CSV table of C-alpha atoms and ligand atoms in Angstrom, one decimal:
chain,number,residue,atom,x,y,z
A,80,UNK,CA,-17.0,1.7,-24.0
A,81,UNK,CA,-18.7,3.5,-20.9
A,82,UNK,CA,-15.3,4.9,-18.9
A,83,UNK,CA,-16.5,4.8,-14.9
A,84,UNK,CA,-13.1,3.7,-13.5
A,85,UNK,CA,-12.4,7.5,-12.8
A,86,UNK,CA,-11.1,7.5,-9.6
A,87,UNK,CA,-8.5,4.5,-10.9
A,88,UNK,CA,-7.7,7.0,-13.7
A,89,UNK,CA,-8.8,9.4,-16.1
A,90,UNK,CA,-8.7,10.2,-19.8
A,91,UNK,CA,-6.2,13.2,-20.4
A,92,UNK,CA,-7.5,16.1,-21.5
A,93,UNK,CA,-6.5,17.0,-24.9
A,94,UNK,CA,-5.1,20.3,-23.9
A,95,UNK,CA,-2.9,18.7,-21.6
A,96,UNK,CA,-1.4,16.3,-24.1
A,97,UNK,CA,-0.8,18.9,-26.5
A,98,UNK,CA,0.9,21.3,-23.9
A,99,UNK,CA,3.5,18.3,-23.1
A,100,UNK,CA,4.8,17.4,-26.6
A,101,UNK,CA,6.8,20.0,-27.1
A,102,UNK,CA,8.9,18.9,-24.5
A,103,UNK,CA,8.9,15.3,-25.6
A,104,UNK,CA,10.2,16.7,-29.2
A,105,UNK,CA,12.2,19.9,-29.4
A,106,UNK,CA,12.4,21.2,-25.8
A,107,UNK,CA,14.8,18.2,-24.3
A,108,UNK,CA,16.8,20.6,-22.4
A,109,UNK,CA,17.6,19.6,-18.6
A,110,UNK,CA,16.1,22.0,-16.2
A,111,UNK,CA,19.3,22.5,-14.4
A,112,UNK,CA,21.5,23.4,-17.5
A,113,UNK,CA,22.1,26.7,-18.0
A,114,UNK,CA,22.1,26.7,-21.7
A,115,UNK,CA,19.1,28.2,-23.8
A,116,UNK,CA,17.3,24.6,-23.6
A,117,UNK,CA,17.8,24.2,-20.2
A,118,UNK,CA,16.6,27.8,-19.4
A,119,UNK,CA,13.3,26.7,-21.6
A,120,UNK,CA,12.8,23.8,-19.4
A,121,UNK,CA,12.9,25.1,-15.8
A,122,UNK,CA,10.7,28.3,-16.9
A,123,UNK,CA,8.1,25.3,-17.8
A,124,UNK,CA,8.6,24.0,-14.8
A,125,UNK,CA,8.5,27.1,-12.5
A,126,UNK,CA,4.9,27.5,-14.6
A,127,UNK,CA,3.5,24.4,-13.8
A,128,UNK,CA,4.5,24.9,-10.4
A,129,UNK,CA,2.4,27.9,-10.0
A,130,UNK,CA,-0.5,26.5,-11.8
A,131,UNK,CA,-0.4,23.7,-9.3
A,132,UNK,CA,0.0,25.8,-6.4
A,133,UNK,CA,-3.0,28.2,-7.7
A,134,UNK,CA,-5.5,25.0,-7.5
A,135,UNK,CA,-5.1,25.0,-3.8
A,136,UNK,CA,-4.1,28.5,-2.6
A,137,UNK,CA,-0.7,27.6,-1.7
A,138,UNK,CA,2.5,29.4,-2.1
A,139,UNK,CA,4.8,27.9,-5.4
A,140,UNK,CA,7.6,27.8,-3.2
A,141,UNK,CA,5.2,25.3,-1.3
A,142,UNK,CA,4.9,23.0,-4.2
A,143,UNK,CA,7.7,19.9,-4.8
A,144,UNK,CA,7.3,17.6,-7.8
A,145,UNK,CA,7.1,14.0,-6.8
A,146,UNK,CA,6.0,10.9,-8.9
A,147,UNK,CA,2.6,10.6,-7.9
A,148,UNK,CA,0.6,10.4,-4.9
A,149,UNK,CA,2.1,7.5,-3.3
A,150,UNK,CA,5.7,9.0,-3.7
A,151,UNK,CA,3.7,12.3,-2.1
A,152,UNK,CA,2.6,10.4,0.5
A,153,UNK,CA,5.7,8.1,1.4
A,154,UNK,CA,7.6,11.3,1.4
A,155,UNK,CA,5.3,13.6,3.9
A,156,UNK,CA,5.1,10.6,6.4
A,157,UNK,CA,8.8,9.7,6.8
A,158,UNK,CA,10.1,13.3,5.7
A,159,UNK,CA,8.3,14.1,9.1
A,160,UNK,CA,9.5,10.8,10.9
A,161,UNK,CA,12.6,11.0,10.5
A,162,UNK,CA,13.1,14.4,11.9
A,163,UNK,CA,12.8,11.8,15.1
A,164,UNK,CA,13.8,8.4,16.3
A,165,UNK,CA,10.6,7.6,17.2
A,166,UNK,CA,7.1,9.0,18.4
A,167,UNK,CA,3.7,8.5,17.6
A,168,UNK,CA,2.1,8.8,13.9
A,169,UNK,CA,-1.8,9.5,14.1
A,170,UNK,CA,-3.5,7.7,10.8
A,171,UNK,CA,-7.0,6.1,10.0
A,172,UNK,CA,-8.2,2.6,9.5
A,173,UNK,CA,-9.1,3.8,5.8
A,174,UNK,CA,-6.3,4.9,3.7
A,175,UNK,CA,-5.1,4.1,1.0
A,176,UNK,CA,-2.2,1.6,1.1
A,177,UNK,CA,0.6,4.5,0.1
A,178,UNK,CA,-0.5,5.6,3.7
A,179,UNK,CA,-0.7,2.1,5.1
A,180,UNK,CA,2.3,0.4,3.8
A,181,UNK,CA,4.9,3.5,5.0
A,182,UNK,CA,2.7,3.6,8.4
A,183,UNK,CA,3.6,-0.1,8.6
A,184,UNK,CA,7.7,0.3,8.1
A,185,UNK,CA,7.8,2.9,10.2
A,186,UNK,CA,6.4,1.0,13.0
A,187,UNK,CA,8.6,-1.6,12.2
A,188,UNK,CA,11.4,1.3,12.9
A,189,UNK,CA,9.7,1.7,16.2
A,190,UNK,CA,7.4,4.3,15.9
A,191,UNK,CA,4.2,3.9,17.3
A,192,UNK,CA,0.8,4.4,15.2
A,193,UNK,CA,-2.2,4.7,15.9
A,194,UNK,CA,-5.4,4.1,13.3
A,195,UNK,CA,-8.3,6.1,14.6
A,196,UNK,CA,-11.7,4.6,13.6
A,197,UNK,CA,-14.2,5.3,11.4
A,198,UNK,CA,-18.2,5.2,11.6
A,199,UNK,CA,-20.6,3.3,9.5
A,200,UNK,CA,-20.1,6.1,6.7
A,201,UNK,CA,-16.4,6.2,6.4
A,202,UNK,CA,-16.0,9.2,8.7
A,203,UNK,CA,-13.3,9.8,11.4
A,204,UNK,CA,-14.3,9.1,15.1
A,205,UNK,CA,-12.8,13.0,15.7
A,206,UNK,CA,-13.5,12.2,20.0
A,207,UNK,CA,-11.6,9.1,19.3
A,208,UNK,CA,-8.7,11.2,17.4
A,209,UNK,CA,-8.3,13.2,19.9
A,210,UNK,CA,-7.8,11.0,22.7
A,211,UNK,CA,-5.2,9.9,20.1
A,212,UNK,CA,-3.0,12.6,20.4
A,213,UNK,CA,-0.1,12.0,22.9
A,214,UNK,CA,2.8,14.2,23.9
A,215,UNK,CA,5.5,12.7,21.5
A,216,UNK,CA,3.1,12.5,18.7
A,217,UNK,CA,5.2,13.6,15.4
A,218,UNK,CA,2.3,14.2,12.4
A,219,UNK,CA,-1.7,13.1,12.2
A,220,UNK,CA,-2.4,11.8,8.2
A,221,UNK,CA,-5.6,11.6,7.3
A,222,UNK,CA,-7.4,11.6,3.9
A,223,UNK,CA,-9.9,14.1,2.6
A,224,UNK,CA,-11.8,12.3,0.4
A,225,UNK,CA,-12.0,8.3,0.2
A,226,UNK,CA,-10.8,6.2,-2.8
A,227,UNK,CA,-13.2,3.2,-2.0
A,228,UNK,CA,-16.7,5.0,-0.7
A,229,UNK,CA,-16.5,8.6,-1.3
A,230,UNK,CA,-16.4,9.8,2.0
A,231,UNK,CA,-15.0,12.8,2.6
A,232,UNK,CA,-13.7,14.0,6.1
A,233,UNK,CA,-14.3,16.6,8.7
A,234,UNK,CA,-10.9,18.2,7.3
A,235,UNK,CA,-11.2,21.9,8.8
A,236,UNK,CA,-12.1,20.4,12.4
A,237,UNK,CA,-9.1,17.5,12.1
A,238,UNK,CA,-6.6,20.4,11.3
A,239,UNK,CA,-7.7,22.3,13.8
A,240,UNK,CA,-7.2,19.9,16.4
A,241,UNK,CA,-3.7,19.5,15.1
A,242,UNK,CA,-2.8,22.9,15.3
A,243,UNK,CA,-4.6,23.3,19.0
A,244,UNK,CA,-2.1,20.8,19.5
A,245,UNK,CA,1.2,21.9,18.0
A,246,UNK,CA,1.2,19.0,15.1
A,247,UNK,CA,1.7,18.7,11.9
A,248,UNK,CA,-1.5,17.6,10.2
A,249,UNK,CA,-0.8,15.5,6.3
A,250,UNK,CA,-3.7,15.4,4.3
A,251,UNK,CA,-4.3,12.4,1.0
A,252,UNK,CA,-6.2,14.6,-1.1
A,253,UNK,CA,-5.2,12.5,-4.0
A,254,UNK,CA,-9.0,12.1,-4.9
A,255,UNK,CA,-10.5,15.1,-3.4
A,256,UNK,CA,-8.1,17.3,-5.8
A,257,UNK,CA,-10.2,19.0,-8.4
A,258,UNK,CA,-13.8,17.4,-7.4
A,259,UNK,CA,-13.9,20.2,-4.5
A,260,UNK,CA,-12.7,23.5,-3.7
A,261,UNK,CA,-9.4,23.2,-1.5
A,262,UNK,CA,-7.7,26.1,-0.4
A,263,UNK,CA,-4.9,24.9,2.2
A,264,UNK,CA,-4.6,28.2,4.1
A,265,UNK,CA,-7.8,28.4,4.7
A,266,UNK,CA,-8.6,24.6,6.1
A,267,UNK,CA,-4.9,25.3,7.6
A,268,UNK,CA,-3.3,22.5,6.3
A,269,UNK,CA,0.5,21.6,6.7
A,270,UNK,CA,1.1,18.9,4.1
A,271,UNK,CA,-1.0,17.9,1.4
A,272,UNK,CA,-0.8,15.2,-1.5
A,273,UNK,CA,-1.9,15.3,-4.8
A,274,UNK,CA,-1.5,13.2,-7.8
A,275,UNK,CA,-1.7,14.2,-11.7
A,276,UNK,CA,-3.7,11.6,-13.4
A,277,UNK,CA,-6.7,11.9,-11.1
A,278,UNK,CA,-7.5,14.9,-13.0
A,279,UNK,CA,-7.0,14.3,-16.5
A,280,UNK,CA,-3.4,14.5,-16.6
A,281,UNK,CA,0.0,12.3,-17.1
A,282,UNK,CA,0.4,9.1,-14.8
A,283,UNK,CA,3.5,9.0,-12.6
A,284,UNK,CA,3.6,12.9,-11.6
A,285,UNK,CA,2.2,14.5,-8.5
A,286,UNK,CA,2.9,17.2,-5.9
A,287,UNK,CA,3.6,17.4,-2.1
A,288,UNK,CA,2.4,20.7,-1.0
A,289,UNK,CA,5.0,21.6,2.1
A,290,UNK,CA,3.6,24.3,4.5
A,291,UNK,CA,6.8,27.1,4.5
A,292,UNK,CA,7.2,26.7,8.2
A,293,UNK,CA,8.0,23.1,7.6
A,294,UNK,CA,11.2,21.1,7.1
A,295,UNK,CA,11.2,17.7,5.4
A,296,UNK,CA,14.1,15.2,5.4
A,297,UNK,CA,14.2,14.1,1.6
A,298,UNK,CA,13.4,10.8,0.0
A,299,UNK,CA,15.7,10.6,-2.6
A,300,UNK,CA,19.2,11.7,-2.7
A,301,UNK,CA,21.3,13.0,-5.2
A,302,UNK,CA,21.7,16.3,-7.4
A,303,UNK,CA,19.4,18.6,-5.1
A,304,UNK,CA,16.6,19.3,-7.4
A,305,UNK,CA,13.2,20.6,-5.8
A,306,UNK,CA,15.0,22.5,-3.5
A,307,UNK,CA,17.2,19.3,-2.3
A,308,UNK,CA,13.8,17.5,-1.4
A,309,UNK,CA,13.1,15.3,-4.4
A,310,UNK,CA,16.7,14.9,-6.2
A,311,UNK,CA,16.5,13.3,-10.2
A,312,UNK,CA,16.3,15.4,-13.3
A,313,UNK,CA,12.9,16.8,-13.1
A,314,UNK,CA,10.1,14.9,-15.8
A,315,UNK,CA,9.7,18.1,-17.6
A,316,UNK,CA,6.8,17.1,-20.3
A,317,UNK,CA,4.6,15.6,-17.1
A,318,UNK,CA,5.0,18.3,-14.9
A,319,UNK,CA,4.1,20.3,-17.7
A,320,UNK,CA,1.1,18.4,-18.4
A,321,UNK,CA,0.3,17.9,-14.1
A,322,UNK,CA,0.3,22.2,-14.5
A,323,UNK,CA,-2.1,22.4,-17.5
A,324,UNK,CA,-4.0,19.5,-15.9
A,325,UNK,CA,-4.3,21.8,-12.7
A,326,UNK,CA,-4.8,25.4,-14.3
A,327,UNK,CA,-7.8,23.7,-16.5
A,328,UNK,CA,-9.2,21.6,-13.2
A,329,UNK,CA,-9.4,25.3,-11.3
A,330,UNK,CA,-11.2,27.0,-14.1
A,331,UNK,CA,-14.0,24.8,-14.9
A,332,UNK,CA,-13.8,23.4,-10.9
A,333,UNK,CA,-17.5,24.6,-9.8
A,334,UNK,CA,-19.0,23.8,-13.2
A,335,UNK,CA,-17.1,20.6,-13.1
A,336,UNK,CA,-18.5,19.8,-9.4
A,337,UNK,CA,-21.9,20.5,-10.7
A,338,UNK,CA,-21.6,18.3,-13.6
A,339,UNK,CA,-20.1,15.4,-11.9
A,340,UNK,CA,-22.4,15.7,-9.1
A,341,UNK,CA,-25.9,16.0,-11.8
A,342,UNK,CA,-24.3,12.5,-13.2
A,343,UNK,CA,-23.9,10.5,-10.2
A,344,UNK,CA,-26.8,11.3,-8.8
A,345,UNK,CA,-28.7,10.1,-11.5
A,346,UNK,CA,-26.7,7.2,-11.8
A,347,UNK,CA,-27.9,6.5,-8.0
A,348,UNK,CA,-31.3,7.1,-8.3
A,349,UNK,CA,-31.6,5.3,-11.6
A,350,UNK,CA,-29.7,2.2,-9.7
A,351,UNK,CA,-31.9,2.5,-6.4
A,352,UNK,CA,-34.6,2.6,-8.9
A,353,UNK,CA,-34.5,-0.2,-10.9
A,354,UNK,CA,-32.6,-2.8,-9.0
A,355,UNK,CA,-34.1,-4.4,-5.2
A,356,UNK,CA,-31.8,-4.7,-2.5
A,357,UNK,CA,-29.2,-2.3,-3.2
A,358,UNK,CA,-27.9,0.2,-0.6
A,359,UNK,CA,-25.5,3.2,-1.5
A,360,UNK,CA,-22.2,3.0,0.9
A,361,UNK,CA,-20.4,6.3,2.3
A,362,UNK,CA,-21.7,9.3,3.9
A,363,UNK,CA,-24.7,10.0,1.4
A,364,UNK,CA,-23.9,13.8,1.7
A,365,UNK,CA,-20.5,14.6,2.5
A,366,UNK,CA,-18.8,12.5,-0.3
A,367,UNK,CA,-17.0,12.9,-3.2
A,368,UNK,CA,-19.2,14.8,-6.4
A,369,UNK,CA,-18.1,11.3,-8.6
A,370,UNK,CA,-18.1,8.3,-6.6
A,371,UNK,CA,-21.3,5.8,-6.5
A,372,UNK,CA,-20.2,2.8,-4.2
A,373,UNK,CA,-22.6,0.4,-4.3
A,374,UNK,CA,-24.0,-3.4,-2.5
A,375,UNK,CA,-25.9,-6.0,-4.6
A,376,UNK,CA,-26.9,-8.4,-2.5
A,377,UNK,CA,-26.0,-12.3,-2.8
A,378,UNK,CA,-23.9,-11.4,-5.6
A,379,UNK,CA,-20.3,-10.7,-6.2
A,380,UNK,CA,-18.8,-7.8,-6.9
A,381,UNK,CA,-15.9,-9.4,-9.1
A,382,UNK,CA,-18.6,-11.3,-11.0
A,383,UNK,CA,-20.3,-8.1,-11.7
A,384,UNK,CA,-17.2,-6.3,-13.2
A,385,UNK,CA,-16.9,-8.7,-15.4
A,386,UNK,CA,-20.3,-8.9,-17.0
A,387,UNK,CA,-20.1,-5.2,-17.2
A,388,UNK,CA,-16.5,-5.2,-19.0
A,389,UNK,CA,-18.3,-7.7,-21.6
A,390,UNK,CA,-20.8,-4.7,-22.2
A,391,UNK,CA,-18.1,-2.5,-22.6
A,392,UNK,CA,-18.6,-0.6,-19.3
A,393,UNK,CA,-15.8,-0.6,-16.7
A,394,UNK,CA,-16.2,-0.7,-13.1
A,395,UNK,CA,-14.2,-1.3,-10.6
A,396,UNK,CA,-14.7,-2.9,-6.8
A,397,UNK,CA,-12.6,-0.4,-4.7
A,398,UNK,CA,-8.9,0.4,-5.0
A,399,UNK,CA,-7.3,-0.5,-8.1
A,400,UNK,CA,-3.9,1.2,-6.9
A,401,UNK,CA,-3.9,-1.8,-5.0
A,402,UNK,CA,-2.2,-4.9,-6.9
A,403,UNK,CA,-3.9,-7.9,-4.1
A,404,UNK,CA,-7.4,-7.7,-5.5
A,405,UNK,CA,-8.2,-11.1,-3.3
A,406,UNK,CA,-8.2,-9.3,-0.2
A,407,UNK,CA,-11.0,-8.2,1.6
A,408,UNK,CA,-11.4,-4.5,1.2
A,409,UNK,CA,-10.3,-2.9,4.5
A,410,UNK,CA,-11.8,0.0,3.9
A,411,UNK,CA,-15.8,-1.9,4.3
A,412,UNK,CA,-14.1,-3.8,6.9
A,413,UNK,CA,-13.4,-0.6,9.3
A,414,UNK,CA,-17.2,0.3,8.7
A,415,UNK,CA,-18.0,-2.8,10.1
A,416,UNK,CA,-19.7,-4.5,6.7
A,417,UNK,CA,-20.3,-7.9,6.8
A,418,UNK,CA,-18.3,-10.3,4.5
A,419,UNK,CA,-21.7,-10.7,2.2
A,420,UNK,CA,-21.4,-6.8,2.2
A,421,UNK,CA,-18.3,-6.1,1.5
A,422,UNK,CA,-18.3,-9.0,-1.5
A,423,UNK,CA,-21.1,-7.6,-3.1
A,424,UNK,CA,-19.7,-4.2,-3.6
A,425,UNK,CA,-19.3,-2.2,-6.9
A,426,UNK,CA,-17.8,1.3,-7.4
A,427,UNK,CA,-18.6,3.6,-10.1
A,428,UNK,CA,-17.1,6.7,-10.1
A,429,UNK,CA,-18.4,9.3,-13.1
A,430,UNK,CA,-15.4,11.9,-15.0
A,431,UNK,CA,-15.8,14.7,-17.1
A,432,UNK,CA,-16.0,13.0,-20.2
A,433,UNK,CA,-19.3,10.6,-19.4
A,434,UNK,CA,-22.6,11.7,-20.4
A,435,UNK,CA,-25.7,11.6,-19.3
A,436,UNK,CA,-27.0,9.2,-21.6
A,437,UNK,CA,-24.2,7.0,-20.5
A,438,UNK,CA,-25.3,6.9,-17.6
A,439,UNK,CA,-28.8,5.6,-18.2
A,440,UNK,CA,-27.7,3.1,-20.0
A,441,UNK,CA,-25.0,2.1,-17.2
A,442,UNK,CA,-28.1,1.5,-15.0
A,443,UNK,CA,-30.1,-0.6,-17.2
A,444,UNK,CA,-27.3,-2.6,-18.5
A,445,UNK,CA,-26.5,-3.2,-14.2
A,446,UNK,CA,-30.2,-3.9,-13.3
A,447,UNK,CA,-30.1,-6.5,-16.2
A,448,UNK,CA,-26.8,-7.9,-15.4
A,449,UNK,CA,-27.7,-8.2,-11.9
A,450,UNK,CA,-30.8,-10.0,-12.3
A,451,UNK,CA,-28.6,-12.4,-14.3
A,452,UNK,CA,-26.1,-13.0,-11.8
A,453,UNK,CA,-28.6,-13.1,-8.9
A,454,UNK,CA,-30.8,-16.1,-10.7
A,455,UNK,CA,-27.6,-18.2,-10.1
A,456,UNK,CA,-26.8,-16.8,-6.8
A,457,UNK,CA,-26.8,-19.3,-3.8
A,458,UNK,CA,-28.3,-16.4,-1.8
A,459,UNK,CA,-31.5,-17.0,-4.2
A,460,UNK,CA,-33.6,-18.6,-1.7
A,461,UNK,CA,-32.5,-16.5,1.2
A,462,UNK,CA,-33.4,-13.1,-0.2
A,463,UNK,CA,-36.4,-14.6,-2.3
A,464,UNK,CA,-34.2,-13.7,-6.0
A,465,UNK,CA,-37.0,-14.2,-8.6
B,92,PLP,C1,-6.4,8.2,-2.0
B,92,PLP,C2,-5.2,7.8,-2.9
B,92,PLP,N1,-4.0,8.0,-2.5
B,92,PLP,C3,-2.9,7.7,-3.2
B,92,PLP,C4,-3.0,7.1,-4.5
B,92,PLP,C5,-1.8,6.8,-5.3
B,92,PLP,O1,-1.6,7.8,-6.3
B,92,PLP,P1,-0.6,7.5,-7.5
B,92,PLP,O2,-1.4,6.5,-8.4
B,92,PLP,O3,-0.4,8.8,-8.2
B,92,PLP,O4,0.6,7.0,-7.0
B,92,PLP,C6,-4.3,6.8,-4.9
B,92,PLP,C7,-4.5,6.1,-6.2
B,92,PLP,O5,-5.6,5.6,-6.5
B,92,PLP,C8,-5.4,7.2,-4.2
B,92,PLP,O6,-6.7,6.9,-4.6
């Protein structure tokens, strides 16, 4: 099996498993018992908070456990909303749907927001965001690096027009965590998600970094945990494992960079190379070290997954956080591809565990696959298909 589903989800990292069985064995305890067990538990957890907090230069009194990025991202944008009754939420036309789907309930409550635009790359009209910016608006959400193309944003400028402005400024940095160097005082950031599994750690844990000055409504009700913003009994053994995940993803972080960076970009040249009629989508240079996203024209994208999957190489077509895989990806859509475009689009995105001789043979398996597929295709005439 070739693995390049990375930004779906990653292998964990060995040292991460082993760091969270201890606490799926002996060390049950519940964080908030004051017993020996429980005392075990919430120094783990007070650990793995600063671990997390040290990836991204915050504060560990900034750091609140969540279930993942979506949970992370539900809870920044009505945390902030519903400080108000109603006001203007600034967003993009490309995030991911645990953006969308909360932007689209609270609109149903009557707020009102606003998508800005992106170019032909993926990248935030920043004119366009800020004629955006009204009087009453409550908190501007955009993400850092995209889960479809790559793209990463002008982050440092967007927060700074927030802050000219006296807003809030959320950040999705769900796949930008641990594939480049974020320190959140220094980009000035207010709120920032991030999610464990991205980087080689346990599913259904994250983190919502909460700038001090800030105050959140909570989510979730109940016994106060996180400082009364997240209640539930704390999942000790994955917060465990989301800290080891982080403290390893900070050490080998410019190395890692490097790495991931050396294997896609042989991935793309060896694709450009050896298949006709392929363009790379995203901002070529400003985009995320792991993420290929490629068109094949006259074929389909779907099609193409699954020939690879027969040769044991797994691919993906954009979002698979998203469960509707029959709809058109919005993301293509807002940088105005066509529907031909947007169907014949692949995304590889490499992890620490490929190799470079995986890679190779990803493009040769995909330049003969492709040939396949396009000797059927009904765009054979049209683009001259041998
Ligand atoms: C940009 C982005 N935000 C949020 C999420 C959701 O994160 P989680 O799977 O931890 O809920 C994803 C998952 O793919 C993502 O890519």
């Amino acid at each position: 099996m070739i693995y390049l589903d990375n930004a779906a989800s990653t292998q964990i990292h060995e040292d991460v498993l082993n760091s969270m069985l201890p606490f799926m064995r002996e060390q049950y305890g519940n964080p908030s018992s004051i017993h020996r067990h429980g005392r075990l538990a919430r120094k783990a957890i007070e650990k793995a908070r600063k671990q997390v907090a040290s990836l991204i230069n915050a504060d560990p009194k900034e750091i609140f456990f969540t279930s993942g990025g979506t949970e992370s991202n539900n809870l920044a944008l009505n945390g902030l909303a519903m400080k108000y009754q109603d006001g203007r939420i600034i967003t993009s036309s490309i995030e991911h749907d645990a953006i969308l789907q909360p932007c689209k309930k609270l609109s149903s409550l009557g707020f009102n927001v606003v998508y800005v635009p992106v170019n032909h790359f993926g990248t935030v009209d920043l004119e366009e965001l800020q004629n955006c910016i009204s009087e009453d608006t409550r908190l501007v959400s955009i993400m850092f690096g995209n889960n479809e193309v790559g793209t990463i944003q002008p982050i440092s400028k967007i927060a700074k027009i927030c802050r000219d402005n006296n807003i809030p400024f959320h950040t999705d940095a769900v796949q930008a965590t641990g594939k480049i160097a974020i320190d959140v005082k220094d980009l000035g950031l207010d709120l920032l998600s991030i999610s464990s599994h991205k980087i080689n750690g346990p599913k259904g844990v994250g983190a919502l970094y909460v700038k001090k000055t800030l105050d959140l409504d909570p989510l979730i009700l109940g016994g106060g945990q996180e400082h009364g913003l997240r209640s539930g009994t704390e999942n000790v053994a994955n917060i465990v494992g989301f800290g080891k995940a982080c403290e390893i993803a900070e050490k080998n972080l410019l190395n890692n960079v490097s790495y991931l960076e050396d294997l896609k970009n042989s991935l793309v040249e060896n694709v450009l190379k050896k298949i006709p009629k392929v363009t790379l989508n995203g901002d070529p240079i400003q985009r995320l070290p792991n993420n290929a996203h490629f068109t094949f024209l006259g074929i389909n994208g779907e099609d193409l997954i699954i020939k690879l999957d027969e040769y044991g190489i797994a691919a993906s077509t954009g979002s698979a956080c998203s469960v509707n895989t029959q709809k058109a990806s919005h993301v293509l859509e807002s940088m105005s591809f066509s529907h031909e475009q947007i169907t014949g689009s692949l995304r590889l995105t490499v992890g620490i565990f490929n190799t470079s001789e995986e890679i190779i043979e990803t493009a040769d398996i995909l330049s003969k696959v492709v040939k396949e597929l396009r000797s059927v295709s009904p765009y054979k005439e049209k683009y001259s298909f041998s």
